[in-house]
Amino acid sequence: MDMNTIESVVVTTDPAEWRQGDAWLAGGTVLFSYGSPVSTEEPLKRLLDLGYAGWPAVTVSDAGIELAATCTVAELYALPVSDAIAGRAWPALDMFRPCCDSFVASFKIWNMSTVGGNICTSLPAGPMISLCAGLDATATLLAPGGGSRTVPVAEFITGDGKNCLAPGELLRGIQLPASSLAAKVAFRRLSLSNLGRSGALLIGRLDADGSFVLTVTAATKRPVQLRFAAAELPDADQLAAAVGRSIPTELYHDDIHGLPEWRRDMTFRLAEEIRAELLQASGLGGPLTVSGDFWPPHATSAQPSAQPTAQAKEKEA
């Protein structure tokens, strides 16, 4: 989309150069889709282009994984099978590709859209928000005055299209801790159509200390996390009660991709499936039920690598 209010594009990564009427530009897949906000007071006049920042997309260490804000979805999708994580006992890497697939986007979008851009857009169905919040990631923010701060991604999002960024602040990177990457994980996603935006996306985590973390996204206007200590793992009724207490009715999202009532029902359903799956893995759960249009790898991914193999199809037959 042409944005006829833009007067210049500035190549910079320095928040000190930001001024009113500026917007940070990474992949631009949202910015160039929707254009300049309709505002007679302060339309966009400049784009601060991060395309030449040169930040390493992914940095792997014993502490975990650091993603540059400019890391593309395609680069993140490639990570679980890359040499960078070879030999790492990180089961949570299994979440990366389902979350990337949740964009339901073409390879053109995957190669331009960035992790940081998806988080900063702050839509309820943002799958990078789901992934990073579910793994207790923290975001590093750079301020125009030269300072910086870190914020949990689960707290970074404050509502539908809203976040805690102050004017001029720049998301520099996201840190995924090794402790979360080493956890047992479970993923569920539902939408009203096979190629639709996520109506509910839940991630469960069973940490090494036996604690259980459930992260609810897409169904709600912002991420919601429920935490249970190892000595207080919930049964089905206790989990349902905790979900009910933690998510008030008005927090469920309402748009063309799902009514709040449906999102609420699916949240309860998928939360219980995740609880049963993770506790079964620890010998504590009962029969496993699986639903969701992205579990196991589905036949609608835009990427050939996510398609079931011929051997898998023969086995299913």
Short mmCIF file of N, CA and C in Angstrom, two decimals, residues 55-58 67-68 70-80 82 96 100 110-111 113-115:
data_model
loop_
_atom_site.label_atom_id
_atom_site.label_comp_id
_atom_site.label_asym_id
_atom_site.label_seq_id
_atom_site.Cartn_x
_atom_site.Cartn_y
_atom_site.Cartn_z
N TRP A 55 21.65 -7.18 12.90
CA TRP A 55 21.59 -7.96 14.14
C TRP A 55 21.52 -9.46 13.81
N PRO A 56 22.30 -10.30 14.50
CA PRO A 56 22.18 -11.76 14.28
C PRO A 56 20.75 -12.20 14.58
N ALA A 57 20.16 -12.91 13.65
CA ALA A 57 18.76 -13.31 13.82
C ALA A 57 18.57 -14.18 15.05
N VAL A 58 19.48 -15.13 15.26
CA VAL A 58 19.37 -16.09 16.36
C VAL A 58 20.73 -16.25 17.02
N LEU A 67 16.47 -14.05 20.19
CA LEU A 67 15.98 -13.72 18.86
C LEU A 67 16.06 -12.22 18.66
N ALA A 68 16.68 -11.78 17.59
CA ALA A 68 16.63 -10.37 17.26
C ALA A 68 15.20 -10.01 16.88
N THR A 70 14.38 -8.42 14.48
CA THR A 70 14.33 -8.51 13.03
C THR A 70 14.41 -9.95 12.51
N CYS A 71 14.47 -10.93 13.40
CA CYS A 71 14.46 -12.34 12.97
C CYS A 71 13.17 -12.62 12.22
N THR A 72 13.26 -13.18 11.03
CA THR A 72 12.06 -13.45 10.25
C THR A 72 11.42 -14.77 10.67
N VAL A 73 10.18 -14.93 10.31
CA VAL A 73 9.47 -16.17 10.61
C VAL A 73 10.17 -17.35 9.92
N ALA A 74 10.65 -17.14 8.71
CA ALA A 74 11.36 -18.21 8.00
C ALA A 74 12.62 -18.63 8.75
N GLU A 75 13.35 -17.66 9.29
CA GLU A 75 14.56 -17.99 10.06
C GLU A 75 14.22 -18.73 11.34
N LEU A 76 13.14 -18.35 11.99
CA LEU A 76 12.73 -19.05 13.20
C LEU A 76 12.28 -20.47 12.88
N TYR A 77 11.56 -20.63 11.77
CA TYR A 77 11.07 -21.94 11.37
C TYR A 77 12.23 -22.91 11.11
N ALA A 78 13.33 -22.39 10.58
CA ALA A 78 14.48 -23.23 10.26
C ALA A 78 15.29 -23.63 11.48
N LEU A 79 15.12 -22.94 12.59
CA LEU A 79 15.98 -23.14 13.74
C LEU A 79 15.95 -24.54 14.33
N PRO A 80 14.79 -25.19 14.51
CA PRO A 80 14.79 -26.51 15.17
C PRO A 80 15.62 -27.58 14.47
N SER A 82 18.46 -26.77 12.67
CA SER A 82 19.73 -26.14 12.31
C SER A 82 20.85 -26.68 13.17
N PHE A 96 8.05 -24.34 18.00
CA PHE A 96 8.41 -23.28 17.06
C PHE A 96 7.65 -23.40 15.74
N CYS A 100 4.79 -20.98 13.99
CA CYS A 100 5.02 -20.36 12.69
C CYS A 100 3.90 -20.70 11.72
N TRP A 110 6.43 -15.13 5.16
CA TRP A 110 7.39 -15.74 6.10
C TRP A 110 8.78 -15.13 5.95
N ASN A 111 9.16 -14.78 4.75
CA ASN A 111 10.52 -14.26 4.53
C ASN A 111 10.64 -12.77 4.77
N SER A 113 8.06 -11.05 7.25
CA SER A 113 7.49 -10.79 8.57
C SER A 113 8.48 -11.15 9.66
N THR A 114 8.56 -10.32 10.70
CA THR A 114 9.54 -10.52 11.76
C THR A 114 8.89 -10.90 13.08
N VAL A 115 9.67 -11.55 13.92
CA VAL A 115 9.19 -11.91 15.25
C VAL A 115 8.83 -10.65 16.03
#
